[in-house]
Coordinates of C-alpha atoms in Angstrom, one line a residue:
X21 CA 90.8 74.3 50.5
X22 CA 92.4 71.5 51.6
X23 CA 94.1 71.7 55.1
X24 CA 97.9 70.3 55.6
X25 CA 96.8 67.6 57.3
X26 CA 94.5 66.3 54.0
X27 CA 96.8 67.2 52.0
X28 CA 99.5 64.9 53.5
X29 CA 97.2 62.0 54.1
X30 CA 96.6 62.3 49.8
X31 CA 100.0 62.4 49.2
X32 CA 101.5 59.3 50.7
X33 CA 98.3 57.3 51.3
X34 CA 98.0 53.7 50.1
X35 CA 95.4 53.3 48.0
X36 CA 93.4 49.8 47.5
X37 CA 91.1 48.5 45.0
X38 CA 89.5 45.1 46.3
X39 CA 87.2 42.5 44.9
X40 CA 86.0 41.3 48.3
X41 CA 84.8 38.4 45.7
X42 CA 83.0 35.0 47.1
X43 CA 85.6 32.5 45.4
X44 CA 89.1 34.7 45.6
X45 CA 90.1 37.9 47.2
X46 CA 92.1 40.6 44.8
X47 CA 94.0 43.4 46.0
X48 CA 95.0 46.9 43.3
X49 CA 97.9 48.9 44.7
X50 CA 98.0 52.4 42.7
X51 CA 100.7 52.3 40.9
X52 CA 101.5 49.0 41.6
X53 CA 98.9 47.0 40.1
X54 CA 97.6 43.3 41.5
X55 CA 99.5 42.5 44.1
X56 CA 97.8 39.5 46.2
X57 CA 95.1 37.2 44.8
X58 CA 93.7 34.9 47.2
X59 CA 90.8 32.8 47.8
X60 CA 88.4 33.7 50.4
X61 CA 88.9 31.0 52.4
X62 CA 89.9 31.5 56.5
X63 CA 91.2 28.5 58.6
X64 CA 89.6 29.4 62.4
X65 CA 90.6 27.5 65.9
X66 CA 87.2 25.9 66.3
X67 CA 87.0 27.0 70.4
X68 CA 88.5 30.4 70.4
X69 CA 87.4 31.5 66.2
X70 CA 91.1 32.7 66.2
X71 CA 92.5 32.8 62.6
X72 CA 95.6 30.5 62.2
X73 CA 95.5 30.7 57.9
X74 CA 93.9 32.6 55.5
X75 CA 94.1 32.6 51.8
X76 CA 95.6 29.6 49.8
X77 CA 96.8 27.8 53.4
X78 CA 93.0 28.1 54.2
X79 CA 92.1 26.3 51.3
X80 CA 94.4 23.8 51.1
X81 CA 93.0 22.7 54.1
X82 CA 89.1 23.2 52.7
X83 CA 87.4 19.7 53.4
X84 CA 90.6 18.2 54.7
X85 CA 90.4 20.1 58.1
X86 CA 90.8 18.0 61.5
X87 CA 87.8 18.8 64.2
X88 CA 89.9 21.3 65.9
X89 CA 90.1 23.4 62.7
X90 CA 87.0 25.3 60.8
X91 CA 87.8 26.3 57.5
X92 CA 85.1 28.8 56.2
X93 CA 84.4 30.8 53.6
X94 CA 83.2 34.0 55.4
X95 CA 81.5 35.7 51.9
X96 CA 78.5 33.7 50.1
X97 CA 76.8 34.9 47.2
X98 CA 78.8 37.6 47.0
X99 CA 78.0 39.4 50.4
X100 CA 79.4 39.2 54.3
X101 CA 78.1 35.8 56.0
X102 CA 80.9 36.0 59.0
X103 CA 81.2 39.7 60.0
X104 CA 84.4 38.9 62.4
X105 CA 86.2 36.5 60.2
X106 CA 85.6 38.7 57.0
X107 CA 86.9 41.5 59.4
X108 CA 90.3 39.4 59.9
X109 CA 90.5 38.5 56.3
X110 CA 90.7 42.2 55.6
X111 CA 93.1 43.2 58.0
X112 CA 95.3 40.4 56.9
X113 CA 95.2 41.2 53.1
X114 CA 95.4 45.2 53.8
X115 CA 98.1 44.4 56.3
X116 CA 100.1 42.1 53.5
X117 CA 99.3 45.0 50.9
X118 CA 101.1 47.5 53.1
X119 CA 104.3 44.9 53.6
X120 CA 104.4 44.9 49.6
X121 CA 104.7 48.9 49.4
X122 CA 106.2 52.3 51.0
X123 CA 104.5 54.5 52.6
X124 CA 104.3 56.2 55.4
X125 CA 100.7 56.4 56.5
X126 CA 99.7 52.4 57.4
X127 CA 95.8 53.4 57.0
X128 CA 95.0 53.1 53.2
X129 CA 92.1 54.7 51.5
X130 CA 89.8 51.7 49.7
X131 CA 87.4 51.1 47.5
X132 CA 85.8 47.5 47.8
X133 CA 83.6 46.4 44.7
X134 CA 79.9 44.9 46.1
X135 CA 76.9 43.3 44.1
X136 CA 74.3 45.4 42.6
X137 CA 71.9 43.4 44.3
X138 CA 72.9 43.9 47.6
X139 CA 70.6 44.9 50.7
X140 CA 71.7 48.4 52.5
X141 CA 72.5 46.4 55.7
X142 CA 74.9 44.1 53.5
X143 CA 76.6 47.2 52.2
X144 CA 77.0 48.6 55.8
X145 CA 78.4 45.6 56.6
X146 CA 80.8 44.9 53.8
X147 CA 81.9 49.1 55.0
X148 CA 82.0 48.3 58.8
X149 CA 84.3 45.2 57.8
X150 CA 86.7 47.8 55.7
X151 CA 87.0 50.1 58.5
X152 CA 87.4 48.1 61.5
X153 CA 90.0 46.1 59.6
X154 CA 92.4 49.6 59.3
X155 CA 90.9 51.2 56.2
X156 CA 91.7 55.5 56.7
X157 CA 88.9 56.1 54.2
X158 CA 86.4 53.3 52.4
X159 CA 84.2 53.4 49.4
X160 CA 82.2 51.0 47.8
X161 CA 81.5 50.1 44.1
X162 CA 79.1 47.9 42.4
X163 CA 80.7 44.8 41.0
X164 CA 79.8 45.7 37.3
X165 CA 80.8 49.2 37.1
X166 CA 84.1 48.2 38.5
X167 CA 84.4 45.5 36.4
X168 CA 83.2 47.7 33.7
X169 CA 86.0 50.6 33.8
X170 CA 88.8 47.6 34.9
X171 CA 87.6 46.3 31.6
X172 CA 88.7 49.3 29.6
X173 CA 84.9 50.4 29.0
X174 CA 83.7 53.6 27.8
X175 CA 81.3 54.0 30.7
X176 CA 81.5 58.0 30.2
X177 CA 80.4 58.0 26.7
X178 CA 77.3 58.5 25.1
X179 CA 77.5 55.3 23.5
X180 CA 76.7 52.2 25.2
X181 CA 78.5 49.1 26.7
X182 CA 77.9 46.0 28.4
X183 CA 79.3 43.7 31.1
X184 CA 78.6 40.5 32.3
X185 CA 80.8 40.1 35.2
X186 CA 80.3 35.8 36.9
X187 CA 81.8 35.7 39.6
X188 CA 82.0 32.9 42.5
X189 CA 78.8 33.3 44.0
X190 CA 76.9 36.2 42.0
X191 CA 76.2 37.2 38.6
X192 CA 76.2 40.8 37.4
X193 CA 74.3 42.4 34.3
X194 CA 75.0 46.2 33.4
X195 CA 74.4 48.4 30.4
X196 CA 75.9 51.9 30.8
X197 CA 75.4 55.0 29.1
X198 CA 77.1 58.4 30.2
X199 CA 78.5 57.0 33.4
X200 CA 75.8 55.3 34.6
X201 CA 73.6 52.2 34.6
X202 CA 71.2 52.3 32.5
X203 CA 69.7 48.1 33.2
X204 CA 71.3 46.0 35.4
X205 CA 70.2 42.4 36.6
X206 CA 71.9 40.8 39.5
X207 CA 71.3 36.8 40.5
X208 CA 73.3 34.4 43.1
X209 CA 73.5 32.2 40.3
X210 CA 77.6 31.3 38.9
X211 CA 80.6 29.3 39.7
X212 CA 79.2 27.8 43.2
X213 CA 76.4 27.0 41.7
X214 CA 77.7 25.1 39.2
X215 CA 79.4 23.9 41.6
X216 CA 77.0 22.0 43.2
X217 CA 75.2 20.9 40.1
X218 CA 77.9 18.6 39.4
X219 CA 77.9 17.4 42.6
X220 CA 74.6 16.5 42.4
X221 CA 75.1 15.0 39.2
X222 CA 77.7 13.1 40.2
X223 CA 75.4 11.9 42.8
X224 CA 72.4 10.9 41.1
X225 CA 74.0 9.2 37.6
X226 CA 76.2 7.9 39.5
X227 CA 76.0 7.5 43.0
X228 CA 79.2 8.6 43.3
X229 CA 79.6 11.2 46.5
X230 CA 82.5 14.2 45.6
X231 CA 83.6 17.1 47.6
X232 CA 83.0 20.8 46.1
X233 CA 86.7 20.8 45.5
X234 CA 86.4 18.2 43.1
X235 CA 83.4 19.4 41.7
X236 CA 85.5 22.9 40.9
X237 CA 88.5 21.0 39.6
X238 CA 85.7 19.3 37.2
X239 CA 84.3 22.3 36.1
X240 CA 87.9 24.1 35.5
X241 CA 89.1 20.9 33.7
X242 CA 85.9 19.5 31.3
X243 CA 83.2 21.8 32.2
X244 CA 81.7 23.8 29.0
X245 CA 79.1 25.7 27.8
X246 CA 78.9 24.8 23.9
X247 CA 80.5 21.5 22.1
X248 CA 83.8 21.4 21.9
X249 CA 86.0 20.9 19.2
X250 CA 86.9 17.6 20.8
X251 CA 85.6 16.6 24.1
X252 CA 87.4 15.2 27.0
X253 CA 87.0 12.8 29.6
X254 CA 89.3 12.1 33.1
X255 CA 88.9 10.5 36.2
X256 CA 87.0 11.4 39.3
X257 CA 87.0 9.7 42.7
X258 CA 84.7 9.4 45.4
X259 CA 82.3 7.6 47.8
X260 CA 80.2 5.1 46.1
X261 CA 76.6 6.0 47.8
X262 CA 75.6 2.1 47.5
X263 CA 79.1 0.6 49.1
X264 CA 80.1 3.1 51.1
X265 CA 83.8 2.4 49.8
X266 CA 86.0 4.6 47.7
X267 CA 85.3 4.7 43.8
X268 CA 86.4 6.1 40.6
X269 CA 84.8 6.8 37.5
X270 CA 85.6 8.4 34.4
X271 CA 83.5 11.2 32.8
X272 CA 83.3 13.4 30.0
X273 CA 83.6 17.1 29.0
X274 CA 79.6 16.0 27.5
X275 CA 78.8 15.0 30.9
X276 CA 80.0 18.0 32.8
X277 CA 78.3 20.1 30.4
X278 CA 75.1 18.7 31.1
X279 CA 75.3 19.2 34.9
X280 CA 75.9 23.1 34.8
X281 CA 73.5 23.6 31.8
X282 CA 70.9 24.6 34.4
X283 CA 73.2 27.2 36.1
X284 CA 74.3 28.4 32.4
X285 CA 70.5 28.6 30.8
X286 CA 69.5 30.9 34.1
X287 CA 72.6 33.3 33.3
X288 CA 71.8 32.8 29.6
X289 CA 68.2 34.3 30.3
X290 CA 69.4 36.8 32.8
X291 CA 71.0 38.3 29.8
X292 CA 68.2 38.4 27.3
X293 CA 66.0 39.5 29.9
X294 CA 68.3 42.8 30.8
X295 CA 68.6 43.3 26.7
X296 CA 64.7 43.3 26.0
X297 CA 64.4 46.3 28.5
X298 CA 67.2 47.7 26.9
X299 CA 66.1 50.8 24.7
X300 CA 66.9 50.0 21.0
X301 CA 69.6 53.0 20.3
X302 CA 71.9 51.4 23.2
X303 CA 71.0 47.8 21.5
X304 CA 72.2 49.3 18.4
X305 CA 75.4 50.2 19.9
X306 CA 75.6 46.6 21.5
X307 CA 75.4 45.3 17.8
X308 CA 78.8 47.4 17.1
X309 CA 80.8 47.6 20.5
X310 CA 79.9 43.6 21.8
X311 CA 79.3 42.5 25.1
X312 CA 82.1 42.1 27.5
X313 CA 82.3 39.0 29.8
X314 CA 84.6 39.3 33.0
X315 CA 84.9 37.4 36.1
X316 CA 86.5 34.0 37.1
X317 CA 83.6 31.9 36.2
X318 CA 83.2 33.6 32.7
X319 CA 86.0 31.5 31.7
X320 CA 83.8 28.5 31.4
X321 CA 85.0 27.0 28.0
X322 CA 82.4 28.2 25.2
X323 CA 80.4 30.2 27.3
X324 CA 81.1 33.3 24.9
X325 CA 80.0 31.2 22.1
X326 CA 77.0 30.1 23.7
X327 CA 76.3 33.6 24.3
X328 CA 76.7 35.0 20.9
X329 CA 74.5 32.4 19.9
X330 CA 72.0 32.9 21.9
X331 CA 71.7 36.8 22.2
X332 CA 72.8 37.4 18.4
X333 CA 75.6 40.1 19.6
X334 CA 79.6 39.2 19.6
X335 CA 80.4 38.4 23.2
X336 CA 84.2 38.2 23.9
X337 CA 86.1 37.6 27.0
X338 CA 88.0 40.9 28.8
X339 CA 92.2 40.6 29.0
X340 CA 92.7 39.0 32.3
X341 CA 88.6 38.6 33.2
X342 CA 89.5 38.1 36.8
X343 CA 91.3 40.6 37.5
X344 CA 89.0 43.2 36.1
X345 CA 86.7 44.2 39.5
X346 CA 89.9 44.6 41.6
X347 CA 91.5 47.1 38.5
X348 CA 88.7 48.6 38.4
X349 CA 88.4 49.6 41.9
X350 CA 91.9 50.6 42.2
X351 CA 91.2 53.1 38.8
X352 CA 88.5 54.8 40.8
X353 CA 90.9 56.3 43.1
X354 CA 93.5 57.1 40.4
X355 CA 91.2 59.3 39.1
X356 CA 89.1 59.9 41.8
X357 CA 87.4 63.4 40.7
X358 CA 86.7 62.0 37.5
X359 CA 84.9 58.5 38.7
X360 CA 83.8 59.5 42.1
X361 CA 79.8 59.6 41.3
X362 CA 79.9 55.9 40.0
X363 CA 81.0 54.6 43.8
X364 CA 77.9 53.9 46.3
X365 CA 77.5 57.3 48.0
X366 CA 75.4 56.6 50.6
X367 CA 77.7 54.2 52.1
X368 CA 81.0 56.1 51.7
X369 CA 82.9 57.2 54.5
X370 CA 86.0 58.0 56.2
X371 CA 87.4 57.3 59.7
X372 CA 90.6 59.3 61.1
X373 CA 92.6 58.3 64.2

């Protein structure tokens, strides 16, 4: 039986789903839906690692900074690589989450989605960072079952369904069956990486030096994963490696396809891999039901195409693919009794002040 005190706390507590994700941070609200999607980007004082920006100010500032400002990205490949500034990231977003609502109570309940690859220590971490940030209660999720039930999957069935949920630094493989995973594969291969491919493309054809943000803005505006219907070309500048001096040079949607085609063949085979372990009634349902792709990077143009292709089973994109982890998080604790066994239980906990 619950006691008054429980009882209140339920009744007007906040409750927050959030993709702590490695490109952009998304915040649920029950009842409210998204209401902040940020990237994961902190602007520090260099001496005192006090946070002056985070979110889109942060970024804006991303390679740009003067030596009295660090701009970092506290979250790589998907897990906690600066405990205090993800820590300050937290309180900020649970802190603007609170502004946007009413309640009472200031300490939410959350549930934070994490990798399926991730080591104990990270998931401790990722929970430490939750609860010293102002979380009441915190619970953590794998990435693809969040994404999974924010995609609208039926998890619970008998039947099976699949995700493939590429995000900014991790990619996430899972096939349920009656609520749980039956394969999942997990690599810190997506959108960073691809990332970096073009920059080292850009590089080495020609000797052309460009920032990650221009690498991203690449990907977003020509990158590809199959031929389009007609491909592109625009301008990117740089430092010539041979002069030293600013240069531009055009390139084409062909070009840019070619530089992530590494970082798409190892997600490509991720995929077939996780589907030959898969036992043949759940393929059989795959056949019927499709693959579901969610996550930021899974709006690469073609890369459904390329995956129907190559694994022979329809592949379409989920409504609103980025949103999907944080909706699915926040669904957990809307119907909390129902969903409770798919969150991480060793790592659940609650603090009460």
């Amino acid at each position: 039986m619950l006691s008054p005190l429980d009882y209140l706390l339920g009744l007007f507590s906040l409750d927050i789903g959030i993709d702590l994700g490695t490109a952009n941070t998304l915040v649920s609200v029950r009842g409210k839906g998204i209401v902040i999607n940020e990237p994961s980007f902190v602007a520090l004082e260099k001496k005192t690692r006090r946070p002056i920006e985070v979110g889109a100010r942060a970024k804006e500032m991303w390679s740009k900074n003067p030596k009295d400002i660090l701009v970092v990205r506290p979250l790589r490949d998907g897990v906690i690589s600066e405990f205090e500034v993800t820590e300050a990231m937290l309180h900020h977003l649970i802190a603007k989450a609170h502004e946007q609502t009413w309640v009472p109570i200031p300490r939410p309940r959350v549930v934070i989605g994490i990798p399926s690859g991730v080591t104990e220590v990270e998931k401790r971490a990722v929970f430490d960072a939750a609860i010293s940030a102002g979380a009441r209660e915190a619970y953590l999720i794998e990435e693809p079952v969040a994404a999974a039930i924010g995609a609208g999957l039926p998890v619970q069935e008998t039947r099976g369904s699949m995700i493939i949920d590429i995000g900014g630094g991790t990619t996430e493989v899972a096939i349920f069956s009656l609520g749980g995973i039956v394969i999942s594969r997990s690599i810190r291969v997506a959108g960073d990486e691809m990332d970096e491919d073009i920059v080292q493309y850009m590089r080495t054809k020609h000797n052309l030096l460009v920032g990650e943000p221009s690498a991203q803005k690449l990907k977003e505006t020509l990158g590809s994963a199959y031929p389009l219907p007609q491909e592109r070309t625009a301008k990117v500048s740089g430092r010539n490696l041979m002069t030293g001096l600013p240069a531009s040079v055009e390139v084409s949607s062909i070009e840019i396809r070619e530089a992530v085609s590494g970082s798409v063949d190892i997600i490509v085979d991720t995929v077939k891999d996780a589907l030959d372990d898969t036992p043949p009634e759940l393929v059989a349902d795959l056949m019927e039901s499709g693959i579901c792709m969610a996550g930021g990077s899974s709006q690469l143009k073609g890369l459904t195409e390329r995956m129907t292709d190559e694994v022979n089973i329809r592949t379409y994109l989920a409504d609103d693919p980025m949103t999907c982890v944080a909706r699915g998080a926040g669904r957990v604790l809307e119907d909390y009794n129902n969903l409770r066994r798919l969150l991480v239980g060793l790592e659940r906990g609650s603090t009460r002040h």
